[in-house]
XYZ file of C-alpha atoms in Angstrom:
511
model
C 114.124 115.360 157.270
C 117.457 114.412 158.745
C 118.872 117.968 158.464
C 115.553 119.610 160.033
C 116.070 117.372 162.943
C 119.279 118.179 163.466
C 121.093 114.830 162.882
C 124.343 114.313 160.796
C 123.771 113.143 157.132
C 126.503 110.851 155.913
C 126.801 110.960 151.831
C 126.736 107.814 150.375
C 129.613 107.440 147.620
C 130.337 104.933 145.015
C 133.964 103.675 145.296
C 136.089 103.056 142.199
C 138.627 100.722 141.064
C 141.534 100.839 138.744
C 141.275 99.025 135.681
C 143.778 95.497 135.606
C 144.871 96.160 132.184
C 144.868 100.189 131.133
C 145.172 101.277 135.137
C 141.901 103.904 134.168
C 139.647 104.743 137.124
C 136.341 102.732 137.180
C 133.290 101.272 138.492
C 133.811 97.842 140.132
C 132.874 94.898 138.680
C 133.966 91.382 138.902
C 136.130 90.928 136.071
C 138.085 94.625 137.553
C 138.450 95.615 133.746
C 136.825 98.628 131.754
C 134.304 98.139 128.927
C 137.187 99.147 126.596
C 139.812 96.508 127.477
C 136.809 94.158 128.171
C 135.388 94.178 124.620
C 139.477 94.092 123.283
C 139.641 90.717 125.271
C 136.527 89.432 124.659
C 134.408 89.504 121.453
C 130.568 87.950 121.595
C 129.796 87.825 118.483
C 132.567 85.396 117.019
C 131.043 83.137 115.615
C 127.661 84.366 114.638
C 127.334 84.798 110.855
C 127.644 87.937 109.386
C 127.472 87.304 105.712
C 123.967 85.625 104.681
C 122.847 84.133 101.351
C 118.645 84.677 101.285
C 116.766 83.259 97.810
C 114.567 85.414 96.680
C 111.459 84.730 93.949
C 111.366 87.526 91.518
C 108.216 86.489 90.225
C 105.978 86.648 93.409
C 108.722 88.351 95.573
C 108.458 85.983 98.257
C 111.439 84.777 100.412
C 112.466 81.520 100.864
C 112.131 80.123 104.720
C 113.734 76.650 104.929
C 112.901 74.486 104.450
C 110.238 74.951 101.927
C 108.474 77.806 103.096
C 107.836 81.041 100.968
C 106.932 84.270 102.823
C 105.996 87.748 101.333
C 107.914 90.843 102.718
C 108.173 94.059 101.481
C 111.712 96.308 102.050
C 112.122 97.062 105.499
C 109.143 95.735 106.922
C 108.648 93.792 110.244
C 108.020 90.979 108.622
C 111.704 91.104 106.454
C 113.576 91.907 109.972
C 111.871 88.766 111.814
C 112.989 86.623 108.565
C 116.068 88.055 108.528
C 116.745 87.532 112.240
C 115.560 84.125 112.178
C 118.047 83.540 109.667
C 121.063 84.155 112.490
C 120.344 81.404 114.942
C 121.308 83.555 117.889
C 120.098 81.189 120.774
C 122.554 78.407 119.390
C 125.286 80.929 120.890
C 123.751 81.754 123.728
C 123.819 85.250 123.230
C 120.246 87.619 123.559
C 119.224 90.326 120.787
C 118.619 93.691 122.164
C 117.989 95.862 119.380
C 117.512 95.443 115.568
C 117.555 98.015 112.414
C 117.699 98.417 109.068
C 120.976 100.060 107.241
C 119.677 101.666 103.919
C 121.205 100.154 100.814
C 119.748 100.969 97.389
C 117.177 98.752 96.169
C 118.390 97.685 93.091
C 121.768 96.190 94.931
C 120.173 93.055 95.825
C 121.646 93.522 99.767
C 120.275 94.082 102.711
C 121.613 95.494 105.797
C 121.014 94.749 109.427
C 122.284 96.253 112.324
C 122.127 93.958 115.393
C 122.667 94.777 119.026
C 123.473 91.634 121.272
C 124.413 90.706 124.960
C 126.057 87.927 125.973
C 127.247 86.888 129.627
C 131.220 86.888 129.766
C 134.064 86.585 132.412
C 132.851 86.271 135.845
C 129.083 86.992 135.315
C 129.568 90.376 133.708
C 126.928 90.934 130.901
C 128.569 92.389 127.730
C 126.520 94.351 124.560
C 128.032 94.690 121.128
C 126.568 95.670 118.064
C 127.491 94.455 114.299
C 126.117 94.587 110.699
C 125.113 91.487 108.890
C 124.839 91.378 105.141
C 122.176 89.283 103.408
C 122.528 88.506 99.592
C 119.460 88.281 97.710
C 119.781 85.264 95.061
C 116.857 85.009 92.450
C 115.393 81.694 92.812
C 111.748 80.633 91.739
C 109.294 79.263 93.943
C 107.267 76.076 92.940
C 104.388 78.154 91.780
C 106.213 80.343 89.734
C 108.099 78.299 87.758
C 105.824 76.325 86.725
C 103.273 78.941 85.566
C 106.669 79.718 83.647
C 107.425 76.351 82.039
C 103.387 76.600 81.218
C 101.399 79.517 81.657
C 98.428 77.036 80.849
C 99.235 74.592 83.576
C 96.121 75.115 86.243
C 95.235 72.757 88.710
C 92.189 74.394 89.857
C 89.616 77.196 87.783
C 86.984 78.840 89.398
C 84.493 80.115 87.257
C 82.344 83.667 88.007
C 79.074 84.301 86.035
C 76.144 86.569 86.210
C 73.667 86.429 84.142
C 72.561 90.207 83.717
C 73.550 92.955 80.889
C 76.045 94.605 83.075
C 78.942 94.549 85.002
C 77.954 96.798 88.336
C 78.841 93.703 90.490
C 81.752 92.376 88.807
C 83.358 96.324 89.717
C 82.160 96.150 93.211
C 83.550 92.230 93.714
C 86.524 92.995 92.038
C 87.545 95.925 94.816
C 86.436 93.420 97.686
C 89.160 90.928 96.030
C 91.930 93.235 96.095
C 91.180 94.939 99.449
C 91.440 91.109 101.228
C 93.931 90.209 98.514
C 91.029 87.185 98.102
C 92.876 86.390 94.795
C 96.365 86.659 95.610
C 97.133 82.785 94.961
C 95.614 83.275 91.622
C 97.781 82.532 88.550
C 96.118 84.469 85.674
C 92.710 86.252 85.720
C 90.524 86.125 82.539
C 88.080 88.127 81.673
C 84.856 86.907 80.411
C 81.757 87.692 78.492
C 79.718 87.391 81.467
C 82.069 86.898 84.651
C 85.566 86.539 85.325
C 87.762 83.181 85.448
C 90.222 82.641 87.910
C 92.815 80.135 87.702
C 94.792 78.459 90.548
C 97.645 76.188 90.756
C 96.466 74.399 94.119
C 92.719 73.091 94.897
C 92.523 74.258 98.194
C 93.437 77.521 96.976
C 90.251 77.637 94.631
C 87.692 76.484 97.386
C 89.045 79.578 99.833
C 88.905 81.791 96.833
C 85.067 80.024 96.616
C 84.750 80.538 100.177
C 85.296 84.341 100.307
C 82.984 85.118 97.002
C 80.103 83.612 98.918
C 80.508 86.108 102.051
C 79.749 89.195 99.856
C 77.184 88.226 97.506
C 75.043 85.395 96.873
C 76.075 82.360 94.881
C 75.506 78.782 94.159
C 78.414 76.779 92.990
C 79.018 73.093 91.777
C 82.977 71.461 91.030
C 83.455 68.948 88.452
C 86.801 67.283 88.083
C 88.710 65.837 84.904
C 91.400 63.248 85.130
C 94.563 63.997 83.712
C 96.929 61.686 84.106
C 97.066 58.109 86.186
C 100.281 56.289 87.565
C 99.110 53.070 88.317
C 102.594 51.821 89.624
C 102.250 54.271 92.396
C 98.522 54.366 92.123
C 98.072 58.017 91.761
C 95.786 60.685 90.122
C 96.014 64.027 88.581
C 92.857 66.134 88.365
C 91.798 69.776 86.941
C 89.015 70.942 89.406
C 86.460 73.493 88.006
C 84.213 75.199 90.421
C 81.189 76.680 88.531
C 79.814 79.571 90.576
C 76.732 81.666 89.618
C 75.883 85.090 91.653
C 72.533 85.748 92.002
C 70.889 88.296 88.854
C 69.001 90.633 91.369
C 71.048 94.051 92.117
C 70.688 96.482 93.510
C 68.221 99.401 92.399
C 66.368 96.597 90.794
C 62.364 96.593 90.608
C 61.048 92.764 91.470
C 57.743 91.208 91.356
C 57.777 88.981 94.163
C 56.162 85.063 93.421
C 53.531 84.653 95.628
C 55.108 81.857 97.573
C 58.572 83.936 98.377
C 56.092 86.709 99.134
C 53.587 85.137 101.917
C 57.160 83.380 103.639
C 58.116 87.280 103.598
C 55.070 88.340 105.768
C 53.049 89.312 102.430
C 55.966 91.860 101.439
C 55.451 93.542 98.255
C 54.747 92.549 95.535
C 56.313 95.403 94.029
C 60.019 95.660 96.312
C 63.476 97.717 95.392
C 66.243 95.990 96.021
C 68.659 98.575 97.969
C 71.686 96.326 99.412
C 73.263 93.370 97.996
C 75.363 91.497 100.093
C 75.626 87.938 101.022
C 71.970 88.365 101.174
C 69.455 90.617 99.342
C 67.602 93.170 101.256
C 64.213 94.196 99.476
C 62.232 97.320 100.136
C 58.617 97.947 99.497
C 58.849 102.041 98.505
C 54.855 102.427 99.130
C 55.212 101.262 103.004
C 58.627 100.952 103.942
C 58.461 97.957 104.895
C 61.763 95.298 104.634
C 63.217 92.198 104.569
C 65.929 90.356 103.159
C 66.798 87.055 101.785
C 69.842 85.004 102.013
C 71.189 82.669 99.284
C 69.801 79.327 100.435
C 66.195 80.658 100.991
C 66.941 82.570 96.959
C 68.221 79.606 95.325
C 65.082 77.014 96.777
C 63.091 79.672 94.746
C 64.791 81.866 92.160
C 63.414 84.489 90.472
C 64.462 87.471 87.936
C 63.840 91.222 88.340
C 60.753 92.673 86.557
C 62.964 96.004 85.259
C 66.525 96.594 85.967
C 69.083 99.736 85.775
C 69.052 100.157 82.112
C 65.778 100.901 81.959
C 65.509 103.514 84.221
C 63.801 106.857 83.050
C 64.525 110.713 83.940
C 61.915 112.361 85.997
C 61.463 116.064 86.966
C 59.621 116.949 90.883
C 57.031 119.272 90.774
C 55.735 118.985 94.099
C 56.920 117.199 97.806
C 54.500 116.068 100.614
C 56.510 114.538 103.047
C 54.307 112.130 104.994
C 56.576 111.780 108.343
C 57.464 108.143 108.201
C 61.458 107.658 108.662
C 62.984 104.101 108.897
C 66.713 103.204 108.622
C 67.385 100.627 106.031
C 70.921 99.184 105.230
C 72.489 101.909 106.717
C 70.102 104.800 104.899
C 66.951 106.626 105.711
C 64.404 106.940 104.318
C 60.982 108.370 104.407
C 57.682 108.240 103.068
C 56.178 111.074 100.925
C 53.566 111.887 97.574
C 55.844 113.433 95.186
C 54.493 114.645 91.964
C 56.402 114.381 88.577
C 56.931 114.540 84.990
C 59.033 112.841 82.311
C 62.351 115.112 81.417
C 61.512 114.117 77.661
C 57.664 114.905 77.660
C 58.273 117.879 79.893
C 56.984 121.243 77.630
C 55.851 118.782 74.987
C 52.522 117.663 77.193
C 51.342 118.314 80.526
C 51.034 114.761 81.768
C 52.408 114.725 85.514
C 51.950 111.743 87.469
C 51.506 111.691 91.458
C 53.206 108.569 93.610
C 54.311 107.949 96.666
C 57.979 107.537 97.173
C 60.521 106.254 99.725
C 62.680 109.335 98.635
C 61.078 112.027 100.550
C 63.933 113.106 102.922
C 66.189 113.691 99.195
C 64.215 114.955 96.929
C 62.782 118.868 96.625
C 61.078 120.678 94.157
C 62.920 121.236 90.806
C 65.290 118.454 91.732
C 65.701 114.807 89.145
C 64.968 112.017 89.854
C 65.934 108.157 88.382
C 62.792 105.772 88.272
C 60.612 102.861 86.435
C 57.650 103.976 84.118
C 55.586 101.136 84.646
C 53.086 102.603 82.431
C 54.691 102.407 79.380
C 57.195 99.541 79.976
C 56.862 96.094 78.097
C 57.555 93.683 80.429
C 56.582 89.797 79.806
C 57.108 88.860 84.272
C 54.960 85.591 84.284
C 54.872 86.580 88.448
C 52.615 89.449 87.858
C 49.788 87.558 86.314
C 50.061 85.584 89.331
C 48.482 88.622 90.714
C 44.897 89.118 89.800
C 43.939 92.320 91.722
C 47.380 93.608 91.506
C 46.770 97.625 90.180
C 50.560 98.557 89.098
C 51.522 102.331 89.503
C 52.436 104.471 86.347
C 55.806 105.338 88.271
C 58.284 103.859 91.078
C 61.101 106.332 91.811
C 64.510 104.923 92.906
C 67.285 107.535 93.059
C 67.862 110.786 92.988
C 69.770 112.083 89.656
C 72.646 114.549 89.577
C 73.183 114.580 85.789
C 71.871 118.312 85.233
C 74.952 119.125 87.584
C 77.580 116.543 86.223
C 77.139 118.499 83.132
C 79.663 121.705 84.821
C 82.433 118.655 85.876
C 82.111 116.149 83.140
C 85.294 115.231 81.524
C 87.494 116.246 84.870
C 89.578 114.031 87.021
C 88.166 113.094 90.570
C 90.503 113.163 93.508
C 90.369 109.875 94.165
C 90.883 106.371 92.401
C 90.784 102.738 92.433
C 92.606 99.847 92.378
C 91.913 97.012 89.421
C 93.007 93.574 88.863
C 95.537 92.477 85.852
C 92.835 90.733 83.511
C 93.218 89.454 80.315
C 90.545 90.029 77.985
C 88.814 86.962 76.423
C 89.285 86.653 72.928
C 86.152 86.344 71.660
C 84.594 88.996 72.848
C 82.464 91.601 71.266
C 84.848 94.547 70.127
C 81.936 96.517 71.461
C 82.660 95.426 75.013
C 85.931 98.095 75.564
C 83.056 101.393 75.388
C 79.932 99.629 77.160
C 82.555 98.828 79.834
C 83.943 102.202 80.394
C 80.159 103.477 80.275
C 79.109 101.144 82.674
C 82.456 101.941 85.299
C 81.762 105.648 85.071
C 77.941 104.532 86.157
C 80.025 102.338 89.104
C 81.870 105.642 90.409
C 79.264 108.209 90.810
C 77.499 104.827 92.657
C 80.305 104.867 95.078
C 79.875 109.278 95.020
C 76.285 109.449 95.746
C 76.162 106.307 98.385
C 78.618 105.856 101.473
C 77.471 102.211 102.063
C 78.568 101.027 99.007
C 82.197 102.427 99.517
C 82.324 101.657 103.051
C 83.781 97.851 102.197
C 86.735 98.965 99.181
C 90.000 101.051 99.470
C 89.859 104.691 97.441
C 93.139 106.232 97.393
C 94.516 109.763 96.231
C 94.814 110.834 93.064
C 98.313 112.615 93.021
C 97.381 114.015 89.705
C 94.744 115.641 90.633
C 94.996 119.639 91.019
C 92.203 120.904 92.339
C 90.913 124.397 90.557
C 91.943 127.510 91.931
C 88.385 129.101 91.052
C 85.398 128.195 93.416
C 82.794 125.969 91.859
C 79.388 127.355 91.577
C 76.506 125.443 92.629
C 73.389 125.927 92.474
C 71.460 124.977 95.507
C 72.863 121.093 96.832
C 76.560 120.394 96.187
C 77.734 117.467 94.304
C 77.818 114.106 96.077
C 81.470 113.257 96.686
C 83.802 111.040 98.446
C 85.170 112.772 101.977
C 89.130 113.271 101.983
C 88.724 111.179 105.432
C 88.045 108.173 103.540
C 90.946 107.993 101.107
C 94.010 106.267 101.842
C 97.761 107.251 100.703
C 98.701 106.126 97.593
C 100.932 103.223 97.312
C 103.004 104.234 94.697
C 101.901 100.980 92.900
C 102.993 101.204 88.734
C 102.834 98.905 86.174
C 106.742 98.349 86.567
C 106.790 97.477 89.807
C 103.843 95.250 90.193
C 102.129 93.747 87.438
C 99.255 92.089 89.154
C 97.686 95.264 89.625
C 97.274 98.957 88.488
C 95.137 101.949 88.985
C 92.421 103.307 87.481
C 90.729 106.876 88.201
C-alpha cells in the first residue's frame, strides 16, 4: 500500500550479536551466548534421576505406585508414560516437561525407555530445552492379592455364587461375554465352574458386592449373603469373615413359551396368557404372538410372583410353511419387527407320512415365506403338567406357536467350517463332580449360542466378536438358494488382540 502511494518503505532487520564465548554471529538475548555454549555451561537436567527402579507384579502385571497403590498398564500405553513420569518428580526441580516418548527395548529385557524433553529457566531469564533418556528397571514383586492366592490358592474372603435353575447354559454364554467385555470379574481370584452356574471367588468383600452389583444390570436376580466367622482376636477385638453371596437369575429366557398366572396377567393389562419371551435383560419383555401386544417385567415385580415357563428351547419342534397371509400389523419390539400373519404348516417329521397341516397365526410374518422352516411349540401333542393353565377355564390352547425361523436345511452346505469371527471365554475350572456328559451337551449347547448371536443383531449388540485370523475364506462362491445365511457384518468385529494362553492366562479364545 506504501509502495502504490508512493512513500519510502524502510525494511525492518533483526540485528545480531556475537557470541561472549565462541565469538559466532547470533540472535540477542540476555545471557549474549549461543544455544551451543549455553547448554556447555549450563545443564538442566542435573539432578533429575535418570536411572529408575519400578516393581512390577508378574502375576496380575500391575505396577506398583507408592505408596501402596497397584495400577494396570500395558507396554507403551498412556497410562505406563503418566506412571512413569510421575515417577521423576520434575516440579521438585523446577523444570517443565515438554514432550515425552517411548524408546523401544525388547520386551523380555525387563527395561523401559523414556525419552523426555524439558525446559527450565536459566541465566538471566533465558528459557533453556534439553532432552534425555531415563531408564526404568522392572523388579518382580507381588502385590497383596497375588501372593496370597499363592501362599493359598483356597484363601477367599468373599464367593459369589451364580445359579439358574434351567437345563441349559444359553445365559451363562451370554453373561459370561458381558463379564469380560466390562472386565466385571477382573478382581476375581479363580472362577469355578458349576453344575448349574458359575462360582466366583474374591479376595476383598467389596469386590464381591460390585461384582453382585453389575450381574443384576443385565439380567434378573435375587441374591442373599451369609457370613461365617473365621477367626476372632479378642485382644484387639477383631473378626475375620468368609462372605457368600447366593444369587439366583431368573429361569425364564428367552424364546420361552409362558402361561401367565392370572394375577401377573390382569397387573399386565390382561396380557396373554400365552406370551414369548423375546429379550432378557435386567427385565423380561413378553410378547403375545396372536396380537402383538407387549410388556415387560422387571426383577422386583418377578420375584413378588415367580413363575416357570410352560415349554422351553429344548422342546422346540421343526415346522415346514405351506402358505403366508400377511395381515399388515408391524410393531417394533426390543429392537425387532414384527408382524402379524396366518401361516399354514406342517411337521418336518410327519411331512409325506400324513397330510395333517395346521393353520396359526404368527408374529413371524415379515420372515417367513413359503417353503421356508420354521422353530415352534406343538402344543397339541406336548405333556405339560403348568398348574397356571388350569387356572384358565375357557382358555382354548392352539395346536402350534411358532417362534423362529430355522436355517438348518442351509447349515447343512457350511457345517463343520470355521466362522470368521470368535469369542472371548473366561479361565474356568471345571467342578469335579460333574457329569462326564457335561463336556458334549456343552459344546452342543455353545454352537446353539453362536448361530443365536448369527441370526439376531440385538443379542450381539452388548459383547465383543473379534477376527478369526485363521479363517480363509473360500475362493469358490457359495451357492444359495434363495435367502443367504444369517451372519455377523465385518463392521462389527474388532481386531484381534493377539491374546494366547502364554501370555494371559485369565482368558482365551474360542471360535
Amino acid at each position: 500500500m506504501a509502495e502504490d502511494n508512493g512513500m519510502f518503505n524502510v525494511q525492518q532487520t533483526i540485528g545480531s550479536v556475537l557470541c561472549c564465548k565462541c565469538g559466532i554471529p547470533m540472535a540477542p538475548n540476555s545471557a549474549n551466548m549461543c544455544v551451543k555454549c549455553l547448554r556447555s555451561e549450563v545443564d538442566i537436567t542435573e539432578g533429575l534421576q535418570k536411572h529408575v527402579i519400578i516393581m512390577w507384579c508378574p502375576e496380575c502385571e500391575k505396577y506398583l505406585q507408592p505408596p501402596r497403590t497397584w495400577i494396570r498398564a500395558q507396554l507403551e500405553s498412556t497410562e505406563l508414560l503418566t506412571f512413569c513420569v510421575k515417577r521423576l518428580r520434575l516440579n521438585k526441580f523446577k523444570v517443565k516437561l515438554a514432550h515425552a516418548e517411548f524408546i523401544w527395548t525388547e520386551p523380555h529385557s525387563r527395561r523401559i525407555k523414556v525419552k523426555l524433553t524439558v525446559r527450565k529457566e536459566v541465566l538471566n531469564g533465558v528459557v533453556l530445552e534439553q532432552f534425555y533418556i531415563v531408564e526404568y528397571v522392572q523388579t518382580d514383586h507381588m502385590c497383596e492379592s497375588c501372593s496370597r492366592v499363592q501362599a493359598n490358592p483356597d484363601q477367599w474372603v468373599a464367593a459369589v455364587q451364580l445359579r439358574q435353575h434351567v437345563s441349559h447354559r444359553r445365559t451363562f454364554f451370554y453373561l459370561e461375554q458381558l463379564i469380560l467385555k466390562h472386565d466385571a470379574a477382573i478382581r476375581a481370584i479363580k472362577i469355578k465352574q458349576m453344575d448349574e452356574g458359575i462360582d466366583f471367588f474374591f479376595a476383598n468383600r467389596s469386590h464381591a458386592l460390585k461384582f453382585v452389583e453389575f450381574v443384576g444390570k443385565v439380567v434378573p436376580i435375587k441374591s442373599r449373603n451369609d457370613k461365617q466367622l473365621v477367626s476372632h482376636d479378642p485382644k484387639n477385638n477383631t473378626y475375620n469373615y468368609k462372605y457368600t453371596f447366593s444369587v439366583e437369575i431368573c429361569p425364564i429366557c428367552r424364546e420361552d413359551l409362558i402361561c401367565l398366572p392370572p394375577k401377573v396377567a390382569n397387573s399386565l393389562g390382561n396380557l396373554g396368557p400365552l406370551v414369548l419371551c423375546v429379550k432378557v435383560s435386567n427385565s423380561v419383555v413378553l410378547l403375545d404372538p396372536f396380537t402383538l401386544r407387549n410388556d415387560f417385567i422387571d426383577a422386583d415385580k418377578y420375584w413378588r410372583v415367580p413363575f416357570k415357563p410352560l415349554l422351553s428351547c429344548k422342546q422346540l419342534v421343526e415346522y415346514i410353511v405351506l402358505d403366508v397371509e400377511l395381515l399388515g400389523y408391524e410393531l417394533n419390539v426390543a429392537g425387532l419387527r414384527y408382524a402379524l400373519a396366518d401361516v399354514q404348516v406342517a411337521r418336518v417329521s410327519d411331512f409325506g407320512k400324513n397330510d395333517k397341516m395346521t393353520t396359526v397365526r404368527t408374529h413371524l410374518g415379515r420372515l417367513l415365506n413359503s417353503g421356508d422352516y420354521a422353530l415352534g411349540y406343538d402344543l397339541y401333542g406336548a405333556n405339560s403338567n403348568d398348574i397356571e393353565i388350569d387356572r384358565y377355564k375357557n382358555l382354548v390352547l392352539p395346536d402350534v406357536i411358532l417362534v423362529k425361523k430355522s436355517y438348518e436345511e442351509k447349515r447343512q452346505k457350511t457345517r463343520g467350517k470355521p466362522r470368521p469371527w470368535k469369542l472371548k471365554s473366561m479361565n474356568m475350572e471345571l467342578d469335579s463332580s460333574s457329569r462326564k456328559l457335561d463336556e458334549e451337551k456343552n459344546t452342543r449347547e455353545y454352537e446353539e449360542f453362536i448361530k443365536d448371536l448369527e441370526e439376531n443383531p440385538e443379542l450381539r449388540f452388548n459383547i465383543s466378536l473379534y477376527h478369526n485370523e485363521e479363517y480363509q475364506p473360500s475362493e469358490m462362491a457359495p451357492v444359495t438358494d434363495g435367502e443367504e445365511l444369517p451372519s455377523v457384518p465385518l463392521k462389527e468385529l474388532l481386531a484381534d488382540l493377539d491374546i494366547s494362553d502364554e501370555e494371559d492366562g485369565g482368558e482365551s479364545m474360542r471360535e
